[in-house]
Structures are given as C-alpha cells and as structure tokens.
Amino acid sequence: MTADRQAAQRQDETDLLRHMRDEFLLPDGVIYLDGNSLGPLPRRARERVARAGAHEWGNDLIRSWNTAGWFDLHSTVGAKIARLIGAEADEVVAADSTSINLFKLSVAAARLRPGRRVILSDSGNFPTDLYIGQGIADLLGQGLEMRIVDRDQVLSAIDETVALVMLTEVDFRDGRRHDVAAVTAAAHKAGALMLWDLCHSAGALPVDLNGVGADLAVGCSYKYLNGGPGAPAFLFVARRLQADIRPPLSGWWGHDRPFDFVTGYRAAEGIRRNLCGTQPILSFSALDAALDLWDGVDMAALRAKSVALCESFIALVERDCGQYGLTLASPREAERRGSQVSFRHPEGYAIMQALIARGVIGDFRAPDVLRFGFAPLYIRHVDVVDAVAILHNILATGSWDTPEFRARSAVT
Ligand SMILES: *Cc1c(COP(=O)(O)O)cnc(C)c1O
C-alpha cells in the first residue's frame, strides 16, 4: 500500500462522520463522486418507500392523507430542511421543482418591487435560473428585464433599478462561492430583494439564511440531500415577507381552506400559500426519510471534512496528473469553494467516460469541465487516493482515447 493510502486510512479512522457511510447503499467497486448531481440511496429511504407503497398506499389508500401524515409532508420535510439552511421551521416548505420555485418566488418578488425593472443574475448561474428569469421578463412585460452580468460584476451592478438579485451560492461548474452576506447586504442597501439558490449548498456546507437576512431561497433535494431522482425541491420565504407574497401559481394547495372548495381564491397564511397542487407522496416519503440522516450531524464537522477531501484531491491531482494537461477550474482557496472540485481538460468528456468505466463516477460539464463532488457523509479519504490513482492510470496510458469514450450520451 502506498504512503498516501496509509495516511488516508488514518484520516478515515478518526473521521467524526465515518459511521454515516453505512447509511447508504453504495454499489461495490464504485467511487461515487457525483453526489452533487444525484445523491445515492439511503437505506432508510428505500425502506420508507417500500412501506409507503405497500402499507400507506396499498392498504390504507386515501385514508393515508390523514393517517400517514401525507397532507402535511410539505411542511414536515420543510422543517427538516430549515435546520440545515439557518431558517425557522415555518419559513420552508418542500414542493415542486427548483425551476418552478424560482418562478413562483421571482414573480412574487418582482411584484413586491413595482416600478423596478431589473432581475439581476450572473452568467455563472445555472441555466434554468437564467431561463426562468427570462421567461418572467417576457411574461410580466412592462419593461422588466433579466440582466445577466459577469460574476465579478454583481456587486457593482446592484442599484435602485433592481427589484431582485437572484443568484446561486455555489457555481455548478467550478464550485466557486458567492459571499452570501456581502451580496445580500448590498441588495438590501439598494432596496432590492435577495433570492439565493442553494442547490449546491444545502447538505454540502453550513448555510445561515436568517443570519445574513436573506429574503427568499430555493434549492433541490436530490443532490447533497439524497432525496432521490426528481425529489421535491424546497423554498424559503423570510417570515417578515410571508404575508406580502402574492403567489403567481394560485393553486388549491395554497388556498387558506382547500377543503372548503369555495370558488374564490384566498391565500393561506404563512409559507403554505406558496404551494400549488398535489405533490408526489412517494418521492416525499423517500426525502423525508433521507433527511433524518442529518439528525445530529455537526455542520462544522461536515464542512471540515469536505474541505479536507477537496484539498487532498487537488493536491494529488496536481502532483500526479498535472503533466497531462489538467488545470484546476475551482478556486484554490477553500473558503471560496463549495464541496466540489472541477478540473479543465480539452478532452474532458472522454476522460470522464473512461473514469466512469473504471468505477470512478464524476461528471462532465461543457465545454471542458470534469466535476468531482465530495459529499462528506459517505466519501472517505481512501476514495480520494484511489480515484486519483485511477485517473493517473487513464491519463498515463491514454486509455481514454477511444471512439467509445468520445461518443456523447444525452446526459453528461
Ligand atoms: C440542479 C440545479 C437546478 C435544477 O433545477 P430543477 O428544476 O430541479 O431541474 C437548478 N438550479 C441550480 C443552481 C442547480 O444546481
């Protein structure tokens, strides 16, 4: 065994989170560095979905809306997420997708700042965030504009024409972080509202929405929260704004009394008005169980492990693979990074396919980014060492350079 691997083993032995890995069903022979895209299956989620299917749906049928807590799952789950993002239980619900929640909250925000005509974002934001903003400008008209500036220009672009600053804390391509406190303060100073997309933050690092005075937030639960493919997303509205929100998707689940079946819409009090319609309960069940994994997880310890994993990965890749043309795309300084590391390589797609064929699962983002996610609940230090050894072997032998590995699939 190499000295690197021995040192990694020693780190794993003293890891405060080492018992968490057993909570997941990870296939043999796989080093899973893509939990930033789709978290793996928690054992308890599998059990819960089996029960929800066989017992709650299969046996109890429609009674389960009342007897199995289906009716309130949006808030039960929301409260569990709230603890991870520095929010109060009644400030978060789970519902719909991130894209839809972006739509709901951004329209509501634009209506809260009539007369202001700019939704501001940056070009590093995830495309759906930008597309939804463009769609809203098109829908609302009245000169509303989706303004997209360079990441470094965000602070200077915030002025009194801006209704909403809409940003993702951690950039999906290179893992770079915005300064959440500084940007939120600048938005408020200019009288704008602030919406944070936490897709790559929730479950990846400590988040303190109320600590920074954030107004609105959204995020998904199938990445670091391990809720399963297409799991429900969440949304946050600070308590002080909840009564002023006018939901653009005024469905019956956001009504004050949905089971009165009256003809007139009247928004529910509080966070619940941001719901729209009936939700996928089996997905909610998986997520609800997956979130229980976080009971007792110390977010500072989580972050410390995440930083340690990312630091060793960067050091080993640069030492062993640097001569093959890989360059670091993520910030070198840990404080400015999320829980992923990205490298650029002109042949990144084929190299990633070769890695996946050898059991090291990361992903590729056009045009040339290899992404590696380090989810501290189940990634070990030995995984980092083993992944880099396989990457080195692929690069040194050129085994990535085949037509098979160059052939692109629909999902990269
Ligand atoms: C993953 C991700 C999304 C995904 O949105 P969906 O509606 O779930 O498809 C949105 N925004 C960001 C920043 C993401 O990373």
Short mmCIF file of C-alpha atoms and ligand atoms in Angstrom, two decimals:
data_model
loop_
_atom_site.label_atom_id
_atom_site.label_comp_id
_atom_site.label_asym_id
_atom_site.label_seq_id
_atom_site.Cartn_x
_atom_site.Cartn_y
_atom_site.Cartn_z
CA MET A 1 0.00 0.00 0.00
CA THR A 2 1.24 3.48 -0.80
CA ALA A 3 2.09 6.02 1.86
CA ASP A 4 -0.74 8.22 0.55
CA ARG A 5 -3.26 5.46 1.11
CA GLN A 6 -1.95 4.69 4.58
CA ALA A 7 -2.25 8.33 5.56
CA ALA A 8 -5.77 8.43 4.12
CA GLN A 9 -6.74 5.35 6.11
CA ARG A 10 -5.56 7.00 9.30
CA GLN A 11 -7.66 10.07 8.50
CA ASP A 12 -10.71 7.86 7.92
CA GLU A 13 -10.21 6.13 11.26
CA THR A 14 -10.58 9.41 13.16
CA ASP A 15 -13.31 10.84 10.91
CA LEU A 16 -16.24 12.02 13.05
CA LEU A 17 -18.70 11.17 10.25
CA ARG A 18 -17.33 7.71 9.38
CA HIS A 19 -20.41 5.84 10.67
CA MET A 20 -22.62 7.72 8.17
CA ARG A 21 -21.36 5.79 5.14
CA ASP A 22 -23.17 2.65 6.31
CA GLU A 23 -26.44 4.52 5.97
CA PHE A 24 -26.12 4.39 2.18
CA LEU A 25 -26.46 1.61 -0.36
CA LEU A 26 -23.36 2.18 -2.45
CA PRO A 27 -22.57 -0.37 -5.16
CA ASP A 28 -19.34 -2.35 -4.81
CA GLY A 29 -16.45 -1.18 -6.94
CA VAL A 30 -17.77 2.34 -7.32
CA ILE A 31 -16.22 5.55 -6.04
CA TYR A 32 -19.15 7.91 -6.22
CA LEU A 33 -18.02 11.48 -6.77
CA ASP A 34 -21.31 12.68 -8.24
CA GLY A 35 -23.44 13.24 -5.16
CA ASN A 36 -23.53 16.89 -6.21
CA SER A 37 -25.73 15.75 -9.12
CA LEU A 38 -27.67 12.80 -7.70
CA GLY A 39 -27.13 11.66 -4.12
CA PRO A 40 -27.02 7.87 -3.54
CA LEU A 41 -29.82 5.80 -2.00
CA PRO A 42 -30.06 5.92 1.81
CA ARG A 43 -31.10 2.56 3.28
CA ARG A 44 -33.83 4.21 5.30
CA ALA A 45 -35.27 5.88 2.18
CA ARG A 46 -35.55 2.50 0.49
CA GLU A 47 -37.37 1.07 3.50
CA ARG A 48 -39.66 4.05 3.77
CA VAL A 49 -40.66 3.97 0.10
CA ALA A 50 -41.40 0.25 0.40
CA ARG A 51 -43.63 0.94 3.39
CA ALA A 52 -45.29 3.97 1.85
CA GLY A 53 -46.10 1.90 -1.23
CA ALA A 54 -47.23 -1.35 0.37
CA HIS A 55 -48.87 -0.11 3.53
CA GLU A 56 -49.84 3.56 3.18
CA TRP A 57 -50.93 3.46 -0.45
CA GLY A 58 -51.58 -0.27 -0.87
CA ASN A 59 -53.56 -0.87 2.27
CA ASP A 60 -54.69 2.38 3.80
CA LEU A 61 -55.46 4.03 0.47
CA ILE A 62 -56.91 7.52 0.61
CA ARG A 63 -57.12 7.44 4.39
CA SER A 64 -53.33 7.95 4.44
CA TRP A 65 -53.73 11.64 3.67
CA ASN A 66 -54.84 11.94 7.28
CA THR A 67 -53.42 8.86 8.98
CA ALA A 68 -49.91 8.77 7.49
CA GLY A 69 -49.21 12.49 7.57
CA TRP A 70 -49.32 12.86 3.77
CA PHE A 71 -51.24 16.11 3.97
CA ASP A 72 -48.53 17.92 5.92
CA LEU A 73 -45.46 16.28 4.40
CA HIS A 74 -44.54 19.53 2.60
CA SER A 75 -44.07 21.18 5.98
CA THR A 76 -42.68 18.17 7.87
CA VAL A 77 -39.98 17.91 5.22
CA GLY A 78 -39.61 21.69 5.03
CA ALA A 79 -38.89 21.88 8.76
CA LYS A 80 -36.13 19.27 8.45
CA ILE A 81 -34.53 21.24 5.62
CA ALA A 82 -34.92 24.51 7.54
CA ARG A 83 -32.47 23.31 10.20
CA LEU A 84 -29.81 22.79 7.54
CA ILE A 85 -30.11 26.24 5.99
CA GLY A 86 -30.41 28.53 9.01
CA ALA A 87 -34.17 29.03 8.75
CA GLU A 88 -37.14 28.58 11.08
CA ALA A 89 -39.44 25.59 10.59
CA ASP A 90 -42.32 27.79 9.38
CA GLU A 91 -40.17 29.51 6.74
CA VAL A 92 -39.58 26.49 4.49
CA VAL A 93 -41.82 24.12 2.52
CA ALA A 94 -40.90 21.36 0.12
CA ALA A 95 -42.75 21.43 -3.17
CA ASP A 96 -42.45 21.24 -6.93
CA SER A 97 -39.06 21.61 -8.61
CA THR A 98 -36.33 24.20 -8.18
CA SER A 99 -37.26 25.69 -11.56
CA ILE A 100 -40.90 26.09 -10.55
CA ASN A 101 -40.00 27.51 -7.15
CA LEU A 102 -37.70 30.02 -8.85
CA PHE A 103 -40.64 31.06 -10.98
CA LYS A 104 -43.04 31.39 -8.06
CA LEU A 105 -40.72 33.39 -5.82
CA SER A 106 -39.19 35.59 -8.53
CA VAL A 107 -42.59 36.67 -9.82
CA ALA A 108 -43.69 37.35 -6.25
CA ALA A 109 -40.51 39.37 -5.66
CA ALA A 110 -40.94 41.44 -8.82
CA ARG A 111 -44.49 42.28 -7.71
CA LEU A 112 -43.18 43.40 -4.32
CA ARG A 113 -40.95 45.96 -6.03
CA PRO A 114 -43.25 47.61 -8.59
CA GLY A 115 -41.52 50.27 -10.64
CA ARG A 116 -38.17 48.47 -10.55
CA ARG A 117 -37.42 46.75 -13.82
CA VAL A 118 -34.39 44.51 -13.34
CA ILE A 119 -33.93 40.94 -12.17
CA LEU A 120 -30.17 40.64 -11.76
CA SER A 121 -28.15 37.44 -12.04
CA ASP A 122 -24.71 36.31 -13.16
CA SER A 123 -23.56 34.36 -16.17
CA GLY A 124 -22.23 31.53 -13.98
CA ASN A 125 -25.71 30.81 -12.68
CA PHE A 126 -27.35 27.51 -13.58
CA PRO A 127 -29.13 27.87 -16.93
CA THR A 128 -32.60 27.07 -15.60
CA ASP A 129 -32.32 30.03 -13.20
CA LEU A 130 -31.48 32.32 -16.11
CA TYR A 131 -34.12 30.83 -18.40
CA ILE A 132 -36.85 31.19 -15.78
CA GLY A 133 -35.83 34.82 -15.26
CA GLN A 134 -36.03 35.44 -18.99
CA GLY A 135 -39.45 33.82 -19.13
CA ILE A 136 -40.67 36.02 -16.28
CA ALA A 137 -39.48 39.18 -18.03
CA ASP A 138 -41.33 38.03 -21.13
CA LEU A 139 -44.48 37.19 -19.17
CA LEU A 140 -44.71 40.27 -16.98
CA GLY A 141 -43.62 42.74 -19.67
CA GLN A 142 -43.73 46.37 -18.50
CA GLY A 143 -40.08 46.80 -19.34
CA LEU A 144 -38.96 44.10 -16.87
CA GLU A 145 -35.53 42.86 -17.84
CA MET A 146 -33.40 39.85 -16.90
CA ARG A 147 -29.91 41.34 -16.60
CA ILE A 148 -27.04 38.86 -16.63
CA VAL A 149 -23.61 40.16 -15.66
CA ASP A 150 -20.24 38.58 -15.07
CA ARG A 151 -19.83 37.01 -11.62
CA ASP A 152 -17.34 39.64 -10.52
CA GLN A 153 -19.64 42.47 -11.62
CA VAL A 154 -22.61 41.53 -9.45
CA LEU A 155 -21.91 43.91 -6.57
CA SER A 156 -21.34 46.90 -8.82
CA ALA A 157 -24.45 46.09 -10.89
CA ILE A 158 -26.82 46.31 -7.90
CA ASP A 159 -28.59 49.67 -7.99
CA GLU A 160 -32.03 51.15 -7.35
CA THR A 161 -33.43 49.80 -10.65
CA VAL A 162 -33.01 46.22 -9.37
CA ALA A 163 -36.11 44.50 -7.99
CA LEU A 164 -34.49 41.14 -7.30
CA VAL A 165 -30.96 39.79 -7.12
CA MET A 166 -31.19 36.09 -7.96
CA LEU A 167 -28.00 34.07 -7.51
CA THR A 168 -26.75 30.58 -6.80
CA GLU A 169 -24.35 30.45 -3.88
CA VAL A 170 -22.11 27.70 -5.29
CA ASP A 171 -21.44 27.71 -9.03
CA PHE A 172 -22.38 24.34 -10.54
CA ARG A 173 -19.45 24.35 -12.98
CA ASP A 174 -16.46 25.30 -10.88
CA GLY A 175 -17.74 25.29 -7.31
CA ARG A 176 -16.97 28.96 -6.72
CA ARG A 177 -18.96 30.57 -3.91
CA HIS A 178 -20.51 33.98 -3.71
CA ASP A 179 -20.12 35.94 -0.49
CA VAL A 180 -23.72 35.44 0.64
CA ALA A 181 -23.59 38.00 3.45
CA ALA A 182 -21.96 40.74 1.37
CA VAL A 183 -24.25 40.34 -1.66
CA THR A 184 -27.38 40.16 0.50
CA ALA A 185 -26.35 43.34 2.32
CA ALA A 186 -25.67 45.13 -0.98
CA ALA A 187 -29.08 44.09 -2.36
CA HIS A 188 -30.84 45.40 0.74
CA LYS A 189 -28.87 48.64 0.73
CA ALA A 190 -30.20 49.29 -2.79
CA GLY A 191 -33.75 48.35 -1.73
CA ALA A 192 -33.76 45.12 -3.75
CA LEU A 193 -34.87 41.67 -2.62
CA MET A 194 -32.40 38.77 -2.48
CA LEU A 195 -33.07 35.23 -3.64
CA TRP A 196 -30.46 32.51 -3.08
CA ASP A 197 -30.44 29.23 -4.96
CA LEU A 198 -29.00 26.65 -2.55
CA CYS A 199 -28.92 23.62 -4.88
CA HIS A 200 -25.20 23.09 -4.27
CA SER A 201 -25.24 24.37 -0.68
CA ALA A 202 -27.98 22.51 1.21
CA GLY A 203 -26.31 19.49 2.81
CA ALA A 204 -22.94 20.49 1.35
CA LEU A 205 -21.92 23.26 3.74
CA PRO A 206 -23.34 25.35 6.60
CA VAL A 207 -25.92 27.89 5.42
CA ASP A 208 -27.34 30.67 7.59
CA LEU A 209 -30.19 32.34 5.71
CA ASN A 210 -31.55 34.26 8.68
CA GLY A 211 -28.07 35.12 9.86
CA VAL A 212 -27.45 37.03 6.64
CA GLY A 213 -31.02 38.37 6.46
CA ALA A 214 -31.90 36.61 3.19
CA ASP A 215 -35.40 37.23 1.81
CA LEU A 216 -36.04 34.23 -0.41
CA ALA A 217 -34.33 30.96 -1.28
CA VAL A 218 -34.86 27.79 -3.29
CA GLY A 219 -32.98 24.55 -3.67
CA CYS A 220 -33.25 20.95 -4.70
CA SER A 221 -33.07 17.85 -2.54
CA TYR A 222 -31.74 15.23 -4.94
CA LYS A 223 -28.12 16.40 -4.75
CA TYR A 224 -26.46 16.58 -1.32
CA LEU A 225 -29.75 15.83 0.48
CA ASN A 226 -30.07 12.40 -1.18
CA GLY A 227 -33.83 12.61 -1.72
CA GLY A 228 -33.79 10.57 -4.95
CA PRO A 229 -34.12 11.34 -8.67
CA GLY A 230 -36.55 14.20 -9.20
CA ALA A 231 -37.13 14.60 -5.44
CA PRO A 232 -39.22 17.59 -4.37
CA ALA A 233 -37.45 20.92 -4.16
CA PHE A 234 -37.82 23.44 -1.33
CA LEU A 235 -38.45 27.14 -0.96
CA PHE A 236 -37.80 29.64 1.84
CA VAL A 237 -39.60 32.92 2.50
CA ALA A 238 -38.42 35.01 5.46
CA ARG A 239 -41.24 35.37 7.96
CA ARG A 240 -41.34 39.16 7.59
CA LEU A 241 -42.29 38.81 3.89
CA GLN A 242 -44.72 35.93 4.05
CA ALA A 243 -47.91 37.96 4.36
CA ASP A 244 -46.97 40.18 1.40
CA ILE A 245 -46.30 37.39 -1.08
CA ARG A 246 -48.89 37.15 -3.84
CA PRO A 247 -48.43 33.66 -5.31
CA PRO A 248 -48.49 33.62 -9.12
CA LEU A 249 -49.46 29.93 -9.17
CA SER A 250 -52.60 30.25 -7.08
CA GLY A 251 -53.49 26.57 -6.86
CA TRP A 252 -55.76 24.98 -4.30
CA TRP A 253 -52.97 23.73 -2.03
CA GLY A 254 -52.01 27.33 -1.35
CA HIS A 255 -55.59 28.26 -0.50
CA ASP A 256 -56.48 29.18 3.05
CA ARG A 257 -59.06 26.37 3.27
CA PRO A 258 -58.57 23.93 0.37
CA PHE A 259 -61.23 21.52 1.58
CA ASP A 260 -63.95 24.16 1.70
CA PHE A 261 -63.89 24.02 -2.12
CA VAL A 262 -65.06 27.61 -2.49
CA THR A 263 -64.87 29.38 -5.85
CA GLY A 264 -62.79 32.36 -4.72
CA TYR A 265 -59.02 32.16 -4.14
CA ARG A 266 -57.80 33.28 -0.74
CA ALA A 267 -54.12 32.72 0.01
CA ALA A 268 -53.22 30.70 3.11
CA GLU A 269 -51.44 32.45 5.95
CA GLY A 270 -47.70 31.98 6.11
CA ILE A 271 -45.42 29.82 3.99
CA ARG A 272 -48.19 27.44 2.85
CA ARG A 273 -49.52 29.91 0.29
CA ASN A 274 -46.50 29.06 -1.84
CA LEU A 275 -47.82 25.57 -2.50
CA CYS A 276 -49.73 24.93 -5.70
CA GLY A 277 -51.14 21.42 -6.19
CA THR A 278 -50.97 17.79 -5.04
CA GLN A 279 -47.42 16.56 -4.54
CA PRO A 280 -45.70 13.21 -5.33
CA ILE A 281 -46.05 11.48 -1.97
CA LEU A 282 -43.76 8.52 -2.71
CA SER A 283 -40.95 10.93 -3.54
CA PHE A 284 -41.76 12.95 -0.46
CA SER A 285 -41.55 9.79 1.65
CA ALA A 286 -38.08 8.98 0.36
CA LEU A 287 -36.91 12.52 1.04
CA ASP A 288 -38.47 12.63 4.49
CA ALA A 289 -36.54 9.50 5.48
CA ALA A 290 -33.31 10.69 3.82
CA LEU A 291 -33.43 13.92 5.83
CA ASP A 292 -33.42 12.02 9.12
CA LEU A 293 -29.80 11.15 8.35
CA TRP A 294 -28.92 14.70 9.33
CA ASP A 295 -30.08 14.34 12.93
CA GLY A 296 -27.01 15.02 14.99
CA VAL A 297 -24.69 15.80 12.06
CA ASP A 298 -22.46 18.68 13.08
CA MET A 299 -22.34 21.02 10.07
CA ALA A 300 -18.95 22.41 11.13
CA ALA A 301 -17.52 18.87 11.14
CA LEU A 302 -19.18 18.25 7.77
CA ARG A 303 -17.55 21.34 6.31
CA ALA A 304 -14.15 20.50 7.81
CA LYS A 305 -14.26 17.05 6.21
CA SER A 306 -15.43 18.47 2.89
CA VAL A 307 -12.52 20.90 2.84
CA ALA A 308 -10.04 18.17 3.76
CA LEU A 309 -11.30 15.85 0.99
CA CYS A 310 -11.21 18.61 -1.63
CA GLU A 311 -7.75 19.79 -0.55
CA SER A 312 -6.24 16.30 -0.82
CA PHE A 313 -7.90 15.73 -4.18
CA ILE A 314 -6.49 18.96 -5.59
CA ALA A 315 -3.02 18.28 -4.20
CA LEU A 316 -2.87 14.69 -5.51
CA VAL A 317 -4.28 15.51 -8.96
CA GLU A 318 -1.87 18.39 -9.40
CA ARG A 319 1.08 16.31 -8.22
CA ASP A 320 0.30 13.14 -10.22
CA CYS A 321 -1.83 14.25 -13.18
CA GLY A 322 -0.81 17.86 -13.78
CA GLN A 323 1.61 16.93 -16.56
CA TYR A 324 -1.28 15.55 -18.64
CA GLY A 325 -2.93 18.91 -19.13
CA LEU A 326 -5.45 19.06 -16.28
CA THR A 327 -5.85 22.54 -14.83
CA LEU A 328 -7.76 23.47 -11.71
CA ALA A 329 -11.02 25.29 -12.52
CA SER A 330 -12.19 25.68 -8.91
CA PRO A 331 -10.88 28.35 -6.56
CA ARG A 332 -7.72 27.23 -4.80
CA GLU A 333 -8.78 28.88 -1.57
CA ALA A 334 -11.12 26.54 0.35
CA GLU A 335 -13.21 29.39 1.75
CA ARG A 336 -14.28 30.36 -1.77
CA ARG A 337 -15.28 26.82 -2.81
CA GLY A 338 -18.31 24.62 -2.27
CA SER A 339 -17.99 20.85 -1.83
CA GLN A 340 -16.85 20.04 -5.36
CA VAL A 341 -13.64 20.30 -7.34
CA SER A 342 -13.51 20.90 -11.08
CA PHE A 343 -10.63 20.50 -13.48
CA ARG A 344 -10.48 21.54 -17.10
CA HIS A 345 -9.13 19.40 -19.92
CA PRO A 346 -9.80 19.76 -23.67
CA GLU A 347 -10.62 16.01 -23.78
CA GLY A 348 -12.57 16.14 -20.52
CA TYR A 349 -15.59 14.28 -21.86
CA ALA A 350 -13.70 11.17 -22.98
CA ILE A 351 -11.55 11.17 -19.83
CA MET A 352 -14.67 11.25 -17.66
CA GLN A 353 -16.22 8.36 -19.60
CA ALA A 354 -13.03 6.35 -19.11
CA LEU A 355 -13.13 7.12 -15.39
CA ILE A 356 -16.77 6.05 -15.13
CA ALA A 357 -15.91 2.79 -16.93
CA ARG A 358 -13.35 2.17 -14.18
CA GLY A 359 -15.90 2.86 -11.43
CA VAL A 360 -14.97 6.46 -10.60
CA ILE A 361 -18.20 8.33 -11.20
CA GLY A 362 -17.98 12.09 -11.64
CA ASP A 363 -19.49 14.09 -14.46
CA PHE A 364 -18.69 16.45 -17.30
CA ARG A 365 -19.97 19.94 -17.98
CA ALA A 366 -19.48 21.55 -21.39
CA PRO A 367 -17.19 22.72 -22.77
CA ASP A 368 -14.28 21.13 -20.88
CA VAL A 369 -15.04 20.69 -17.17
CA LEU A 370 -14.58 17.46 -15.22
CA ARG A 371 -16.57 17.73 -11.99
CA PHE A 372 -15.93 15.78 -8.82
CA GLY A 373 -18.33 16.11 -5.89
CA PHE A 374 -17.18 15.28 -2.35
CA ALA A 375 -20.19 14.53 -0.20
CA PRO A 376 -18.75 14.18 3.32
CA LEU A 377 -21.44 11.80 4.58
CA TYR A 378 -20.13 8.87 2.53
CA ILE A 379 -16.88 9.76 0.77
CA ARG A 380 -13.71 8.59 2.52
CA HIS A 381 -10.16 9.82 2.29
CA VAL A 382 -9.13 6.47 0.75
CA ASP A 383 -11.66 7.10 -2.02
CA VAL A 384 -9.78 10.28 -2.93
CA VAL A 385 -6.46 8.44 -3.13
CA ASP A 386 -7.95 5.55 -5.14
CA ALA A 387 -9.78 7.88 -7.55
CA VAL A 388 -6.62 9.84 -8.30
CA ALA A 389 -4.64 6.62 -8.86
CA ILE A 390 -7.21 5.51 -11.45
CA LEU A 391 -7.26 8.96 -13.07
CA HIS A 392 -3.48 8.88 -13.28
CA ASN A 393 -3.53 5.43 -14.88
CA ILE A 394 -6.08 6.52 -17.50
CA LEU A 395 -4.04 9.60 -18.40
CA ALA A 396 -0.65 7.89 -18.35
CA THR A 397 -1.79 5.02 -20.60
CA GLY A 398 -4.03 7.19 -22.80
CA SER A 399 -6.79 4.59 -22.36
CA TRP A 400 -9.42 7.34 -22.56
CA ASP A 401 -8.65 7.95 -26.23
CA THR A 402 -11.17 5.65 -27.90
CA PRO A 403 -14.25 6.30 -30.10
CA GLU A 404 -16.38 4.63 -27.42
CA PHE A 405 -15.38 7.15 -24.75
CA ARG A 406 -15.77 10.08 -27.14
CA ALA A 407 -19.36 9.16 -28.06
CA ARG A 408 -21.69 11.58 -26.25
CA SER A 409 -24.77 10.48 -24.32
CA ALA A 410 -27.80 12.73 -23.77
CA VAL A 411 -26.97 13.28 -20.11
CA THR A 412 -23.36 14.16 -19.41
C1 LIG B 1 -29.52 21.28 -10.05
C2 LIG B 1 -29.88 22.73 -10.14
C3 LIG B 1 -31.16 23.13 -10.57
C4 LIG B 1 -32.14 22.09 -11.02
O1 LIG B 1 -33.42 22.57 -11.22
P1 LIG B 1 -34.61 21.51 -11.46
O2 LIG B 1 -35.80 22.33 -11.57
O3 LIG B 1 -34.59 20.57 -10.30
O4 LIG B 1 -34.30 20.74 -12.69
C5 LIG B 1 -31.46 24.48 -10.55
N1 LIG B 1 -30.56 25.41 -10.17
C6 LIG B 1 -29.31 25.05 -9.78
C7 LIG B 1 -28.33 26.08 -9.34
C8 LIG B 1 -28.94 23.71 -9.77
O5 LIG B 1 -27.71 23.35 -9.41
#
